[in-house]
Coordinates of C-alpha atoms and ligand atoms in Angstrom, one line a residue:
M244 CA -42.7 177.3 13.9
T245 CA -40.4 175.7 16.5
D246 CA -39.0 172.8 14.5
R247 CA -35.2 172.7 13.9
I248 CA -33.2 172.3 10.7
P249 CA -31.8 168.8 11.4
P250 CA -28.1 167.9 11.3
S251 CA -27.1 166.6 7.9
G252 CA -24.0 165.1 6.2
L253 CA -23.3 165.1 2.5
P254 CA -24.8 164.4 0.0
L255 CA -28.0 166.1 0.8
A256 CA -31.1 167.6 -0.9
S257 CA -32.9 170.8 0.1
H258 CA -36.1 172.5 -1.0
A259 CA -37.5 176.0 -0.5
P260 CA -40.7 177.6 -1.8
G261 CA -41.0 180.7 -3.9
K262 CA -43.3 183.5 -2.9
A263 CA -45.8 186.1 -4.1
I264 CA -46.4 189.3 -2.2
L265 CA -50.1 189.8 -1.7
F266 CA -50.0 193.3 -0.1
G267 CA -47.4 195.8 0.9
E268 CA -44.3 195.4 -1.3
H269 CA -41.9 198.4 -1.2
A270 CA -43.7 199.8 1.9
V271 CA -42.3 196.9 3.8
V272 CA -38.7 198.1 3.1
F273 CA -39.7 201.1 5.3
G274 CA -41.1 198.8 8.1
K275 CA -44.7 198.9 7.0
T276 CA -46.8 195.7 7.0
A277 CA -46.7 193.3 4.0
V278 CA -48.5 190.0 3.4
V279 CA -46.7 187.2 1.5
L280 CA -47.7 183.8 0.3
A281 CA -45.2 180.9 0.0
L282 CA -45.9 179.2 -3.3
D283 CA -46.1 175.5 -4.2
M284 CA -43.4 176.1 -6.8
G285 CA -39.8 176.4 -5.6
T286 CA -36.2 175.5 -5.8
D287 CA -34.5 172.1 -5.2
L288 CA -30.8 171.8 -4.6
E289 CA -28.7 168.6 -4.5
I290 CA -25.4 169.2 -2.8
S291 CA -22.4 166.8 -2.5
G292 CA -18.8 167.3 -1.4
L293 CA -15.8 167.7 -3.8
R294 CA -12.5 166.1 -2.9
G295 CA -9.4 168.2 -2.5
P296 CA -8.7 171.9 -2.0
G297 CA -10.4 173.8 -4.9
S298 CA -13.5 175.8 -5.2
S299 CA -17.2 174.9 -5.1
T300 CA -19.1 174.5 -8.3
Y301 CA -22.6 175.5 -9.4
N302 CA -24.3 173.2 -11.9
G303 CA -20.8 171.9 -12.7
S304 CA -19.1 175.2 -13.2
E305 CA -16.6 177.0 -10.9
R306 CA -17.2 180.2 -12.9
A307 CA -21.0 180.0 -12.4
A308 CA -20.4 179.5 -8.6
R309 CA -18.1 182.6 -8.5
G310 CA -20.7 184.6 -10.4
N311 CA -23.6 183.8 -8.1
P312 CA -23.6 186.4 -5.3
Y313 CA -26.2 184.5 -3.2
L314 CA -24.0 181.4 -3.3
Q315 CA -20.9 183.5 -2.5
T316 CA -22.3 185.4 0.5
S317 CA -23.8 182.1 1.9
L318 CA -20.5 180.2 1.7
R319 CA -18.6 183.2 3.1
T320 CA -20.8 183.4 6.2
H321 CA -21.1 179.7 6.8
P322 CA -18.1 178.0 5.2
P323 CA -18.6 174.3 4.5
P324 CA -16.1 171.7 5.6
Q325 CA -15.1 171.0 2.0
P326 CA -15.8 172.5 -1.5
L327 CA -19.3 171.7 -2.7
D328 CA -20.9 170.7 -5.9
L329 CA -24.4 172.3 -6.1
R330 CA -27.0 171.2 -8.6
C331 CA -30.0 173.5 -8.8
R332 CA -33.4 172.8 -10.3
S333 CA -36.0 175.6 -10.0
Q334 CA -39.5 176.1 -11.1
L335 CA -39.1 179.8 -10.4
P336 CA -38.1 182.0 -13.4
R337 CA -35.2 184.3 -12.3
A338 CA -35.9 188.0 -11.6
S339 CA -39.7 187.3 -12.0
G340 CA -40.8 188.7 -8.6
L341 CA -41.4 185.1 -7.4
G342 CA -38.6 184.9 -4.9
S343 CA -36.1 182.7 -6.8
S344 CA -33.1 184.2 -5.1
A345 CA -34.7 183.9 -1.6
A346 CA -35.6 180.2 -2.3
F347 CA -32.1 179.5 -3.5
T348 CA -30.5 181.3 -0.5
A349 CA -32.8 179.7 2.1
G350 CA -32.4 176.2 0.6
L351 CA -28.6 176.6 0.5
M352 CA -28.4 178.2 4.0
A353 CA -30.6 175.3 5.4
A354 CA -28.0 172.9 3.9
L355 CA -25.0 174.8 5.3
L356 CA -26.6 175.0 8.8
G357 CA -27.5 171.3 8.6
M358 CA -23.8 170.6 7.9
E359 CA -22.9 172.6 10.9
G360 CA -25.0 170.3 13.1
G361 CA -28.5 171.9 12.6
A362 CA -30.1 175.1 13.8
E363 CA -33.3 176.7 15.0
R364 CA -35.6 177.8 12.1
T365 CA -35.3 181.4 13.5
T366 CA -31.5 181.2 12.9
L367 CA -32.2 180.0 9.3
A368 CA -34.5 183.0 8.9
L369 CA -31.9 185.5 10.1
E370 CA -29.0 184.0 8.2
S371 CA -30.9 183.7 4.9
F372 CA -32.1 187.3 5.2
R373 CA -28.5 188.5 5.9
A374 CA -27.1 186.6 3.0
E375 CA -29.8 187.8 0.6
R376 CA -29.5 191.3 1.8
Q377 CA -25.7 191.3 1.5
A378 CA -25.9 190.0 -2.0
Q379 CA -28.7 192.4 -3.1
G380 CA -27.6 195.4 -1.1
V381 CA -31.2 196.5 -0.2
G382 CA -34.5 195.0 0.9
S383 CA -36.7 193.5 3.6
P384 CA -36.9 189.9 4.9
V385 CA -40.2 189.3 3.1
D386 CA -38.9 186.9 0.5
T387 CA -36.6 184.9 2.8
S388 CA -39.2 184.6 5.5
A389 CA -41.7 183.0 3.1
A390 CA -39.0 180.7 1.8
V391 CA -38.0 179.7 5.4
A392 CA -41.5 179.5 7.1
G393 CA -43.9 178.6 4.2
G394 CA -47.6 179.4 4.5
V395 CA -49.1 182.9 4.7
L396 CA -47.1 185.5 6.6
S397 CA -47.3 189.1 7.7
V398 CA -44.0 191.0 7.9
G399 CA -43.4 194.5 9.3
A400 CA -42.9 196.6 12.4
R401 CA -46.5 195.7 13.2
A402 CA -47.3 192.2 11.9
P403 CA -50.7 190.8 12.9
G404 CA -50.9 187.0 13.4
D405 CA -49.1 184.3 15.4
K406 CA -45.6 185.6 16.0
L407 CA -42.8 183.5 14.5
W408 CA -39.6 185.7 14.9
E409 CA -38.2 189.2 14.8
L410 CA -35.3 190.4 12.5
P411 CA -33.2 193.4 13.1
A412 CA -33.4 196.4 10.7
E413 CA -30.5 198.9 10.1
D414 CA -30.4 202.6 10.3
G415 CA -32.2 202.7 13.7
R416 CA -35.4 201.5 12.0
P417 CA -37.8 199.2 14.0
A418 CA -37.2 195.5 13.7
W419 CA -39.3 193.5 11.3
H420 CA -41.7 191.1 13.0
V421 CA -42.8 188.0 11.2
A422 CA -46.1 186.3 12.0
R423 CA -48.3 183.5 10.6
L424 CA -51.7 184.1 9.1
P425 CA -54.2 181.4 8.2
D426 CA -54.2 180.1 4.6
P427 CA -57.7 180.4 3.2
G428 CA -56.9 177.5 0.8
W429 CA -57.7 179.4 -2.4
T430 CA -56.1 178.9 -5.8
W431 CA -54.2 181.9 -7.2
V432 CA -52.8 182.6 -10.6
V433 CA -49.4 184.3 -11.2
G434 CA -48.7 185.9 -14.6
F435 CA -45.0 186.4 -15.5
T436 CA -44.4 189.1 -18.1
G437 CA -41.2 187.5 -19.2
V438 CA -39.5 190.8 -18.5
P439 CA -36.8 190.3 -15.9
K440 CA -36.7 193.1 -13.2
D441 CA -33.9 194.3 -11.0
T442 CA -35.1 194.6 -7.5
A443 CA -32.3 196.8 -6.2
T444 CA -32.8 199.4 -8.9
V445 CA -36.6 199.5 -8.5
V446 CA -36.3 199.7 -4.7
R447 CA -33.8 202.6 -4.9
R448 CA -36.1 204.4 -7.4
V449 CA -39.0 204.0 -5.0
G450 CA -36.8 205.3 -2.2
E451 CA -36.5 208.5 -4.2
R452 CA -40.2 208.6 -5.1
V453 CA -41.3 208.5 -1.5
K454 CA -39.2 211.6 -0.6
A455 CA -41.9 213.6 -2.5
P456 CA -44.5 215.3 -0.3
D457 CA -47.1 212.6 -0.8
G458 CA -44.6 209.8 -0.2
P459 CA -45.2 209.1 3.5
R460 CA -49.0 209.2 3.0
L461 CA -48.7 206.7 0.1
L462 CA -46.7 204.3 2.3
E463 CA -49.2 204.7 5.1
R464 CA -52.1 204.0 2.8
I465 CA -50.4 200.8 1.6
E466 CA -50.0 199.7 5.2
E467 CA -53.7 200.4 5.9
I468 CA -54.6 198.2 2.9
A469 CA -52.2 195.4 4.1
L470 CA -53.7 195.5 7.7
Q471 CA -57.2 195.3 6.3
G472 CA -56.0 192.5 4.1
C473 CA -54.8 190.5 7.1
D474 CA -58.3 190.8 8.6
A475 CA -59.9 189.8 5.3
L476 CA -57.7 186.7 5.0
R477 CA -58.5 185.7 8.6
A478 CA -62.2 186.0 7.8
G479 CA -61.7 184.0 4.5
D480 CA -63.4 187.0 2.7
R481 CA -62.4 186.5 -0.9
A482 CA -64.3 189.6 -2.2
A483 CA -62.6 191.8 0.4
V484 CA -59.1 190.4 -0.4
G485 CA -59.7 191.0 -4.1
R486 CA -60.9 194.5 -3.6
L487 CA -57.9 195.3 -1.4
M488 CA -55.6 193.9 -4.0
N489 CA -57.1 196.2 -6.6
E490 CA -56.6 199.1 -4.3
N491 CA -53.0 198.2 -3.5
Q492 CA -52.4 198.1 -7.3
R493 CA -53.4 201.7 -7.5
Q494 CA -50.8 202.7 -4.9
L495 CA -48.2 200.6 -6.7
V496 CA -48.9 202.5 -10.0
E497 CA -48.6 205.7 -7.9
L498 CA -45.1 204.5 -6.8
G499 CA -44.2 204.3 -10.5
I500 CA -43.3 200.6 -10.5
S501 CA -45.5 199.4 -13.4
H502 CA -44.3 198.5 -16.9
P503 CA -46.2 198.3 -20.2
R504 CA -46.1 194.5 -20.1
L505 CA -47.5 194.5 -16.6
D506 CA -50.2 196.8 -17.7
D507 CA -51.1 194.4 -20.6
L508 CA -51.4 191.5 -18.2
M509 CA -53.5 193.5 -15.7
R510 CA -55.9 194.5 -18.6
S511 CA -56.1 190.8 -19.7
V512 CA -57.6 189.7 -16.3
E513 CA -59.6 192.8 -15.5
K514 CA -63.0 191.3 -16.2
L515 CA -62.3 187.8 -14.8
A516 CA -60.4 188.5 -11.6
V517 CA -61.8 189.1 -8.1
G518 CA -58.5 191.0 -7.5
A519 CA -55.2 191.5 -9.3
K520 CA -52.0 193.4 -8.7
I521 CA -48.3 193.6 -9.4
T522 CA -46.4 191.3 -7.1
G523 CA -42.8 192.0 -6.0
A524 CA -40.6 194.9 -7.0
G525 CA -42.3 195.6 -10.4
G526 CA -40.6 197.3 -13.4
G527 CA -41.1 193.9 -15.1
G528 CA -41.7 190.6 -13.2
S529 CA -45.2 189.3 -12.4
I530 CA -48.8 190.0 -11.4
I531 CA -50.8 187.9 -8.9
V532 CA -54.5 187.3 -9.5
L533 CA -57.2 186.0 -7.2
P534 CA -59.7 184.4 -9.6
G535 CA -63.3 183.6 -8.8
P536 CA -63.7 180.0 -7.6
G537 CA -63.1 177.6 -10.6
D538 CA -62.0 180.5 -12.9
E539 CA -58.2 179.8 -12.6
L540 CA -57.9 178.2 -16.0
R541 CA -59.7 181.0 -17.8
V542 CA -57.5 183.6 -16.0
G543 CA -54.4 181.5 -17.0
Q544 CA -55.6 181.5 -20.6
A545 CA -56.2 185.3 -20.6
I546 CA -52.6 185.8 -19.3
S547 CA -51.3 183.5 -21.9
H548 CA -53.2 185.3 -24.8
A549 CA -51.7 188.6 -23.5
G550 CA -48.2 187.1 -24.0
G551 CA -47.6 186.3 -20.3
V552 CA -46.6 183.0 -18.7
P553 CA -49.3 181.8 -16.3
F554 CA -48.8 179.7 -13.2
V555 CA -51.7 178.3 -11.3
V556 CA -50.6 178.1 -7.7
K557 CA -51.6 177.3 -4.1
V558 CA -49.9 178.2 -0.8
A559 CA -47.1 175.8 0.2
S560 CA -47.5 175.2 3.9
R561 CA -43.9 174.0 4.4
G562 CA -40.8 176.2 4.4
A563 CA -37.2 175.2 3.6
S564 CA -36.3 171.6 4.3
V565 CA -33.2 169.5 4.2
Q566 CA -32.8 165.7 3.9
P567 CA -29.9 163.4 3.4
L568 CA -29.5 161.9 0.0
T569 CA -28.7 158.2 0.5
G570 CA -28.1 155.6 -2.1
G571 CA -30.1 157.1 -5.0
P572 CA -28.4 158.0 -8.3
Q573 CA -26.3 161.1 -8.1
P574 CA -26.7 163.8 -10.8
P575 CA -24.0 163.4 -13.5
G576 CA -20.6 164.5 -12.3
A577 CA -21.7 165.3 -8.7
G578 CA -19.1 164.6 -6.1
N579 CA -16.5 163.0 -8.4
R580 CA -15.0 165.9 -10.3
R581 CA -11.6 165.5 -8.6
A582 CA -11.9 161.8 -7.8
Ligands
PMV6 O1 -39.4 191.4 -6.8 P1 -38.9 190.7 -5.6 O2 -39.3 189.3 -5.5 O3 -37.4 190.9 -5.4 O4 -39.7 191.4 -4.3 C1 -39.2 192.6 -3.8 C2 -40.1 193.1 -2.7 C3 -39.8 194.5 -2.3 O5 -40.7 194.9 -1.2 C4 -39.9 195.5 -3.4 C5 -38.4 194.6 -1.7 C6 -38.2 193.9 -0.4 O6 -37.1 193.4 -0.2 O7 -39.1 193.8 0.4

């Protein structure tokens, strides 16, 4: 993707999509290949300027702004010309494995870079990753890449597909490459357990788990599945993608990231799905299901009967975007708190 984030004054609106990881979560933290889908559910921000010296506000509250690490790291690395009033509306439940923090960070960073006069999308990818990583302390650029680029992506030291950009890793590890894969155009179903998960805690736990003698082999097997998944997606082979999802799920259980509520949701779709697996960090959060063609509502109902929250989704082809807000009604209180 070569398009730029355009220059933008205030007030402005931004949007960024959420994501579901189809293959390779956790292994990607170690540079192995993962495949991620940007979702047609995401986060919208409306941002206006506040007058006077003071602090930025989040949904009308200075305290909420101070307590949001993604907001704080983004503002610290790209300070805006004046304090901001940010209003956020998101379709992504927090801590659900659906990339709510990445969508927030990418949408905010797109706005901040727009205020600085615009930027290459590659810069947005790098700055969003840095801000999310700083706020979270661990992790790969999978979530922020999906929020910035949209579509279907492979991410890892080896990332098959049309190359988009490369992001540096720490500790002498190889850089992450990010590449675009074709979207087969299928409908997917996400099932949220309602149990929030803490990505950093689960990632650190997996870091310990893979120090066991079978750890390296587990990570390699996950990457083999992800690489085969890339081929299956390119071929539009639904049965193969589903089979590989099921296989990846077995490795995720081996990594110890399941949760009784995830197990309930997995059982609920067992007979209906072409493939199903945990998506994201695990320890709570969500599953992603590839239903048979036309079966998405039945899968959604099964998830709902098992106590989960179903979302019927498709891939969002567009990544983070910014546009000026002109003339239209402002959200209550925006821009005039100190007027
Ligand atoms: O659960 P999420 O949306 O935070 O996804 C985390 C994906 C991991 O591979 C577990 C961590 C990462 O940053 O890649």
